[in-house]
Tab-separated table of C-alpha atoms in Angstrom:
chain	number	residue	atom	x	y	z
G	1	MET	CA	68.115	148.215	-84.419
G	2	PRO	CA	64.503	146.705	-85.475
G	3	TRP	CA	65.985	146.814	-89.201
G	4	ASP	CA	68.657	144.311	-88.050
G	5	GLU	CA	66.563	142.146	-85.140
G	6	GLY	CA	64.240	141.240	-88.192
G	7	LEU	CA	67.199	140.414	-90.495
G	8	VAL	CA	68.222	137.792	-87.685
G	9	ASN	CA	65.356	136.563	-86.724
G	10	SER	CA	64.792	135.848	-90.445
G	11	LEU	CA	67.390	133.498	-90.816
G	12	VAL	CA	66.407	130.098	-91.893
G	13	TYR	CA	68.960	127.352	-91.450
G	14	ASP	CA	68.000	123.636	-92.325
G	15	GLU	CA	66.397	121.787	-89.574
G	16	PRO	CA	68.202	118.235	-88.735
G	17	ASP	CA	66.558	115.142	-88.921
G	18	PRO	CA	65.188	113.957	-85.334
G	19	LYS	CA	66.039	110.359	-86.451
G	20	GLU	CA	69.578	111.189	-86.665
G	21	GLY	CA	69.720	111.911	-82.537
G	22	ARG	CA	68.781	114.645	-80.107
G	23	VAL	CA	67.973	118.226	-82.099
G	24	LEU	CA	68.983	120.950	-79.847
G	25	GLY	CA	69.543	124.764	-80.123
G	26	TYR	CA	72.891	126.442	-80.541
G	27	ALA	CA	72.681	128.533	-77.463
G	28	GLU	CA	71.188	125.406	-75.832
G	29	ALA	CA	73.875	123.343	-76.523
G	30	ILE	CA	76.454	126.088	-74.845
G	31	HIS	CA	73.937	126.290	-72.037
G	32	GLU	CA	74.176	122.146	-71.536
G	33	ALA	CA	78.147	122.452	-71.929
G	34	LEU	CA	78.485	124.712	-68.967
G	35	SER	CA	75.738	122.904	-66.894
G	36	ILE	CA	77.482	119.476	-67.307
G	37	LEU	CA	81.134	120.996	-66.631
G	38	MET	CA	79.833	122.722	-63.211
G	39	GLU	CA	77.993	120.085	-62.222
G	40	LYS	CA	81.029	117.836	-62.842
G	41	ARG	CA	84.074	120.118	-61.388
G	42	GLU	CA	83.522	122.546	-58.796
G	43	ASP	CA	86.453	124.574	-60.123
G	44	VAL	CA	84.595	125.808	-62.895
G	45	PHE	CA	82.668	129.319	-62.389
G	46	VAL	CA	81.030	131.843	-64.771
G	47	LEU	CA	81.291	135.776	-65.148
G	48	GLY	CA	80.411	138.416	-67.128
G	49	GLN	CA	78.086	141.277	-67.583
G	50	GLY	CA	74.664	140.082	-68.015
G	51	VAL	CA	75.720	136.303	-67.153
G	52	ASP	CA	72.783	136.097	-64.723
G	53	ASP	CA	70.011	138.682	-66.256
G	54	PRO	CA	66.886	137.237	-67.806
G	55	THR	CA	68.433	136.729	-70.993
G	56	GLY	CA	71.727	135.219	-69.951
G	57	MET	CA	73.786	135.913	-72.916
G	58	PHE	CA	71.786	134.884	-75.771
G	59	GLY	CA	70.347	132.007	-73.364
G	60	THR	CA	73.806	130.378	-72.844
G	61	THR	CA	74.004	131.411	-68.804
G	62	ARG	CA	69.984	131.379	-68.550
G	63	GLY	CA	69.398	129.979	-64.795
G	64	LEU	CA	73.048	128.928	-64.253
G	65	LYS	CA	73.233	131.304	-60.880
G	66	GLU	CA	69.859	129.897	-59.688
G	67	ARG	CA	71.152	126.377	-59.853
G	68	PHE	CA	74.695	127.036	-59.055
G	69	GLY	CA	74.732	129.703	-56.830
G	70	PRO	CA	75.958	133.208	-56.781
G	71	GLU	CA	79.533	132.605	-55.986
G	72	ARG	CA	79.763	130.182	-59.037
G	73	VAL	CA	77.526	132.577	-61.527
G	74	PHE	CA	77.589	136.623	-61.314
G	75	ASP	CA	77.329	139.466	-62.810
G	76	THR	CA	80.638	141.934	-63.141
G	77	PRO	CA	81.468	145.323	-63.307
G	78	LEU	CA	82.399	147.336	-66.009
G	79	SER	CA	86.474	146.507	-65.834
G	80	GLU	CA	87.367	144.128	-67.960
G	81	GLU	CA	90.944	144.154	-67.535
G	82	GLY	CA	90.698	143.971	-63.772
G	83	MET	CA	88.099	141.184	-63.933
G	84	THR	CA	90.378	139.295	-66.519
G	85	GLY	CA	93.056	139.956	-63.693
G	86	VAL	CA	90.984	138.089	-61.303
G	87	CYS	CA	90.492	135.321	-63.542
G	88	VAL	CA	94.006	135.118	-64.376
G	89	GLY	CA	95.111	135.024	-60.617
G	90	ALA	CA	91.819	132.282	-59.933
G	91	ALA	CA	93.213	129.770	-62.680
G	92	MET	CA	96.805	130.208	-61.237
G	93	ASN	CA	95.384	128.934	-57.909
G	94	GLY	CA	93.613	126.417	-59.135
G	95	LEU	CA	90.349	127.550	-60.508
G	96	ARG	CA	88.465	127.357	-63.846
G	97	PRO	CA	86.940	130.684	-64.663
G	98	VAL	CA	84.759	131.211	-67.752
G	99	TYR	CA	84.432	134.976	-68.643
G	100	PHE	CA	81.437	135.874	-70.598
G	101	HIS	CA	81.792	139.210	-72.876
G	102	ASN	CA	78.672	139.922	-75.398
G	103	ARG	CA	81.137	141.540	-77.816
G	104	PRO	CA	84.663	140.365	-78.643
G	105	ASP	CA	85.354	144.700	-78.586
G	106	PHE	CA	85.563	144.035	-74.665
G	107	ILE	CA	88.478	141.705	-75.170
G	108	LEU	CA	90.339	144.563	-76.412
G	109	LEU	CA	90.085	146.279	-72.693
G	110	THR	CA	92.017	143.043	-71.479
G	111	MET	CA	94.972	142.946	-73.545
G	112	ASN	CA	96.945	143.555	-70.711
G	113	GLN	CA	96.483	140.672	-68.403
G	114	LEU	CA	95.483	138.658	-71.418
G	115	VAL	CA	98.544	139.156	-73.319
G	116	SER	CA	100.974	140.548	-71.132
G	117	HIS	CA	100.247	137.978	-67.859
G	118	GLY	CA	97.453	134.941	-69.058
G	119	ALA	CA	99.160	134.174	-71.887
G	120	LYS	CA	102.799	134.043	-70.815
G	121	ALA	CA	102.665	132.359	-67.233
G	122	SER	CA	103.462	128.677	-68.232
G	123	TYR	CA	106.480	129.838	-70.317
G	124	MET	CA	107.940	132.373	-68.024
G	125	ASP	CA	108.260	129.853	-65.031
G	126	ASN	CA	108.923	126.415	-67.291
G	127	GLY	CA	105.631	125.280	-67.127
G	128	GLN	CA	105.330	125.429	-63.031
G	129	THR	CA	102.404	127.486	-63.466
G	130	ARG	CA	98.820	127.146	-65.637
G	131	VAL	CA	96.130	129.236	-66.255
G	132	PRO	CA	92.840	127.270	-67.329
G	133	MET	CA	90.625	130.081	-68.047
G	134	VAL	CA	88.124	130.635	-70.930
G	135	ILE	CA	87.013	133.952	-72.370
G	136	TRP	CA	84.013	133.319	-74.400
G	137	SER	CA	82.319	136.174	-76.803
G	138	ALA	CA	79.831	136.264	-79.650
G	139	ILE	CA	80.766	138.185	-82.822
G	140	GLY	CA	78.429	140.831	-83.198
G	141	ARG	CA	77.514	140.991	-86.996
G	142	GLY	CA	73.348	141.571	-87.502
G	143	TRP	CA	73.349	143.988	-84.719
G	144	GLY	CA	73.888	147.368	-86.572
G	145	SER	CA	76.656	147.978	-84.115
G	146	GLY	CA	78.754	149.944	-85.833
G	147	ALA	CA	82.925	150.058	-86.071
G	148	GLN	CA	83.023	149.688	-81.759
G	149	HIS	CA	80.583	146.463	-81.412
G	150	SER	CA	80.697	144.068	-84.329
G	151	GLN	CA	84.765	143.963	-84.523
G	152	ALA	CA	85.784	140.178	-85.092
G	153	ILE	CA	89.060	140.112	-83.546
G	154	GLN	CA	90.585	136.381	-84.080
G	155	GLY	CA	93.184	137.631	-86.638
G	156	LEU	CA	94.523	139.924	-84.123
G	157	LEU	CA	95.214	137.641	-81.222
G	158	LEU	CA	96.355	134.852	-83.340
G	159	GLY	CA	99.854	135.780	-83.402
G	160	VAL	CA	100.105	135.763	-79.438
G	161	PRO	CA	102.025	132.828	-78.118
G	162	GLY	CA	99.899	130.520	-75.530
G	163	LEU	CA	96.326	131.751	-76.764
G	164	LYS	CA	94.263	128.798	-78.052
G	165	ILE	CA	91.637	130.043	-80.498
G	166	VAL	CA	88.218	128.005	-81.056
G	167	MET	CA	85.159	129.317	-83.760
G	168	PRO	CA	82.534	126.391	-83.823
G	169	SER	CA	80.030	126.381	-86.740
G	170	ASN	CA	77.228	124.140	-85.354
G	171	PRO	CA	75.733	123.105	-81.807
G	172	PHE	CA	77.592	119.643	-81.520
G	173	ASP	CA	80.948	121.224	-81.931
G	174	ALA	CA	80.186	124.491	-79.645
G	175	LYS	CA	79.128	121.988	-76.535
G	176	GLY	CA	82.234	119.840	-77.400
G	177	LEU	CA	84.757	122.457	-78.330
G	178	LEU	CA	83.490	124.731	-75.024
G	179	ILE	CA	83.896	121.514	-72.765
G	180	SER	CA	87.378	120.678	-74.100
G	181	ALA	CA	88.216	125.091	-73.852
G	182	ILE	CA	87.456	124.551	-70.268
G	183	GLU	CA	88.960	121.693	-69.296
G	184	ASP	CA	92.210	122.693	-71.182
G	185	ASN	CA	95.221	123.618	-69.047
G	186	ASN	CA	95.610	127.255	-70.901
G	187	PRO	CA	93.850	130.479	-71.776
G	188	VAL	CA	91.481	129.529	-74.485
G	189	LEU	CA	89.422	132.065	-76.497
G	190	VAL	CA	86.007	131.070	-77.796
G	191	PHE	CA	84.378	133.161	-80.668
G	192	GLU	CA	80.877	132.580	-81.595
G	193	HIS	CA	78.887	133.783	-84.405
G	194	ARG	CA	75.488	135.736	-83.441
G	195	TRP	CA	73.957	134.497	-86.439
G	196	LEU	CA	74.628	131.139	-85.414
G	197	MET	CA	72.444	131.315	-82.516
G	198	LYS	CA	69.304	130.449	-84.302
G	199	GLN	CA	70.425	127.177	-85.410
G	200	LYS	CA	69.435	123.758	-84.252
G	201	GLY	CA	71.744	120.533	-84.600
G	202	VAL	CA	71.839	117.000	-83.409
G	203	VAL	CA	73.682	117.067	-79.841
G	204	PRO	CA	74.088	113.841	-78.106
G	205	PRO	CA	72.914	114.648	-74.310
G	206	GLY	CA	75.734	114.075	-71.680
G	207	TYR	CA	79.685	114.638	-71.745
G	208	TYR	CA	81.327	114.633	-74.612
G	209	ARG	CA	84.915	116.414	-75.846
G	210	VAL	CA	85.348	117.712	-79.408
G	211	PRO	CA	89.614	118.149	-79.348
G	212	LEU	CA	91.006	121.436	-80.010
G	213	GLY	CA	93.227	121.540	-83.626
G	214	LYS	CA	91.487	118.941	-85.150
G	215	GLY	CA	89.759	120.044	-88.218
G	216	VAL	CA	86.795	117.792	-90.153
G	217	TYR	CA	85.819	117.980	-93.829
G	218	ARG	CA	82.039	119.106	-94.164
G	219	ARG	CA	82.053	117.877	-97.473
G	220	ARG	CA	84.346	116.403	-100.317
G	221	GLY	CA	84.743	117.816	-103.999
G	222	LYS	CA	87.138	117.875	-106.693
G	223	ASP	CA	87.675	121.247	-108.245
G	224	LEU	CA	88.990	123.337	-104.930
G	225	THR	CA	89.448	123.340	-101.307
G	226	VAL	CA	87.575	125.987	-99.274
G	227	VAL	CA	88.902	126.214	-95.416
G	228	GLY	CA	87.317	128.474	-92.618
G	229	THR	CA	85.330	128.739	-89.678
G	230	SER	CA	82.345	129.714	-88.089
G	231	HIS	CA	79.478	131.328	-90.269
G	232	ALA	CA	81.906	132.127	-92.829
G	233	LEU	CA	81.879	128.465	-93.776
G	234	HIS	CA	78.338	128.242	-93.691
G	235	LEU	CA	78.019	131.098	-96.711
G	236	ALA	CA	80.715	129.126	-98.570
G	237	GLN	CA	78.640	125.910	-98.380
G	238	GLN	CA	75.322	128.143	-99.244
G	239	ALA	CA	77.486	128.968	-102.389
G	240	LEU	CA	78.565	125.684	-103.426
G	241	ASP	CA	75.046	124.562	-103.048
G	242	SER	CA	74.046	126.810	-105.806
G	243	LEU	CA	77.120	126.118	-107.827
G	244	GLU	CA	75.754	122.446	-107.878
G	245	LYS	CA	74.133	122.918	-111.307
G	246	GLU	CA	77.756	124.393	-112.621
G	247	SER	CA	79.225	120.874	-111.659
G	248	ILE	CA	81.516	122.535	-109.188
G	249	THR	CA	82.315	120.341	-106.076
G	250	ALA	CA	84.907	121.427	-103.387
G	251	ASP	CA	86.383	119.930	-100.120
G	252	VAL	CA	85.143	121.883	-97.572
G	253	ILE	CA	87.029	122.031	-94.144
G	254	ASP	CA	85.825	123.348	-91.264
G	255	LEU	CA	89.039	124.037	-88.834
G	256	ARG	CA	87.127	124.214	-85.640
G	257	CYS	CA	90.302	126.030	-84.157
G	258	LEU	CA	92.267	128.795	-85.626
G	259	LYS	CA	94.942	127.884	-82.880
G	260	PRO	CA	96.259	125.149	-82.765
G	261	LEU	CA	95.645	124.733	-86.465
G	262	ASP	CA	95.215	121.384	-88.178
G	263	GLU	CA	97.965	122.034	-90.668
G	264	GLU	CA	97.382	118.372	-91.974
G	265	ILE	CA	94.141	118.611	-93.335
G	266	VAL	CA	94.391	121.656	-95.375
G	267	LEU	CA	97.487	120.589	-96.966
G	268	ALA	CA	96.241	117.097	-97.771
G	269	SER	CA	93.161	118.900	-99.384
G	270	VAL	CA	95.274	121.194	-101.560
G	271	ALA	CA	97.475	118.183	-102.301
G	272	LYS	CA	94.252	116.836	-104.343
G	273	THR	CA	92.445	119.798	-105.333
G	274	GLY	CA	95.616	122.326	-106.124
G	275	LYS	CA	93.012	125.517	-105.558
G	276	ILE	CA	92.641	126.813	-101.836
G	277	LEU	CA	90.008	129.588	-101.043
G	278	ILE	CA	90.431	130.757	-97.232
G	279	VAL	CA	86.684	132.146	-95.817
G	280	ASP	CA	86.810	134.156	-92.357
G	281	THR	CA	84.420	136.256	-90.380
G	282	GLY	CA	87.615	138.650	-89.567
G	283	TRP	CA	89.612	140.932	-91.921
G	284	ALA	CA	91.443	139.309	-94.890
G	285	MET	CA	94.306	141.363	-94.234
G	286	GLY	CA	96.783	139.959	-91.734
G	287	GLY	CA	94.526	137.412	-89.858
G	288	ALA	CA	93.194	134.116	-90.411
G	289	CYS	CA	93.163	134.161	-94.120
G	290	ALA	CA	96.607	135.395	-94.245
G	291	GLU	CA	98.017	132.823	-92.074
G	292	ILE	CA	96.676	129.634	-93.515
G	293	GLY	CA	97.620	131.323	-96.907
G	294	CYS	CA	100.985	131.694	-95.950
G	295	LEU	CA	100.797	127.873	-94.262
G	296	VAL	CA	100.222	126.677	-97.784
G	297	ALA	CA	102.981	128.775	-99.644
G	298	GLU	CA	105.067	127.873	-97.181
G	299	LYS	CA	104.200	123.805	-97.037
G	300	GLY	CA	101.745	123.254	-100.040
G	301	PHE	CA	103.315	125.425	-102.914
G	302	ARG	CA	104.022	122.428	-105.142
G	303	SER	CA	100.830	121.473	-105.014
G	304	LEU	CA	99.252	124.900	-106.336
G	305	ARG	CA	97.661	125.109	-109.541
G	306	ALA	CA	96.478	128.389	-109.415
G	307	PRO	CA	96.698	131.446	-106.675
G	308	ILE	CA	95.778	131.253	-103.277
G	309	ARG	CA	92.449	133.012	-102.936
G	310	ARG	CA	90.687	134.594	-99.717
G	311	VAL	CA	87.343	136.003	-98.649
G	312	GLY	CA	87.252	138.001	-95.373
G	313	LEU	CA	86.348	141.536	-94.389
G	314	PRO	CA	87.603	144.563	-96.221
G	315	ASP	CA	91.026	146.448	-94.472
G	316	CYS	CA	88.357	149.744	-92.902
G	317	PRO	CA	86.065	149.878	-89.646
G	318	THR	CA	82.582	147.939	-89.631
G	319	PRO	CA	79.961	150.562	-90.881
G	320	ALA	CA	76.514	150.649	-89.042
G	321	GLY	CA	73.690	151.217	-91.742
G	322	ALA	CA	72.065	148.690	-93.134
G	323	THR	CA	73.133	149.530	-96.946
G	324	LEU	CA	76.819	149.985	-96.231
G	325	GLU	CA	76.655	146.772	-94.009
G	326	THR	CA	75.325	145.106	-97.440
G	327	PHE	CA	78.516	145.953	-99.077
G	328	PHE	CA	80.674	145.175	-96.204
G	329	TYR	CA	79.909	141.688	-95.192
G	330	PRO	CA	80.899	138.597	-97.828
G	331	SER	CA	77.473	137.109	-98.638
G	332	VAL	CA	76.695	134.048	-100.565
G	333	ASP	CA	76.943	136.195	-103.583
G	334	THR	CA	80.388	137.055	-102.428
G	335	MET	CA	81.180	133.408	-102.012
G	336	VAL	CA	80.006	132.347	-105.445
G	337	GLY	CA	81.886	135.043	-107.235
G	338	ALA	CA	85.389	133.882	-105.574
G	339	ILE	CA	84.541	130.224	-105.863
G	340	ARG	CA	83.669	130.549	-109.739
G	341	ARG	CA	86.679	132.901	-110.324
G	342	LEU	CA	89.042	130.368	-108.646
G	343	HIS	CA	87.507	127.529	-110.140
G	344	LYS	CA	88.052	129.268	-114.065
G	345	GLU	CA	92.138	129.823	-113.079
């Protein structure tokens, strides 16, 4: 879609200061994580539709086939459930597959292998079998892809025991979390946001890990707590920047992972501010927003001075047209309105 490609290319992120360290693009950070682990561990292999083509999944897998060979980096057929079964079997037998999907929608075709087999294996045999595999995909917003190629399904998978869910928001985390995901002994789903692929950040060279299930403060404030992951958190921070003239400040917590969820950091912040806004790139109903809201209602109710608020997608399929997308997806203005209302409550 030319109009939408132009929209994505028009995204502007703050450039990091090179004095703070080496600057790397988001996709380059993912590529580096894969390269380091494939160099370090012969049990890691990469598969998926287009992982060996010239574009290489937004550049994340570009050149890996030439470097590590077709036995460890290879294209796959339109058989997502079958290939996920291959990954589950390979992981059970000591390998660490990283299965790339360019859209989370294709994960819906893998549910039998992923949910009924991969996620359950270690529970069914008392931990004797491990399934160390990663399913990677990029949320498709910004391509005008409509209802079947732009879904953010992390909320659907949040309730599946045995699955871990990672959602980075910057290049540093994209690299460190992917390394942790690949080295984890359980199935891990990594959801990137396509709009973050244009972002640059300070990324140390070499091997490092960002722990799964450990959130981090992106900023500190006094009036409310904003919790979320991925691109939604960027929108919220832009909104807070525009509200500085109104002296509204907030704790901003990047969870990094939806599962395991860092409950401690959320509850500690709510105990201080008394108000919480949860933001997500997926549907507001029944997903990450609802789960985190329930957590605060169960364990932090006495700290609350206002109702729990959330910003996510409306309860309808994604439209494809540019005009309808404008109303469907939350924007900085959406975040500004939500923060301002919560501040007044």
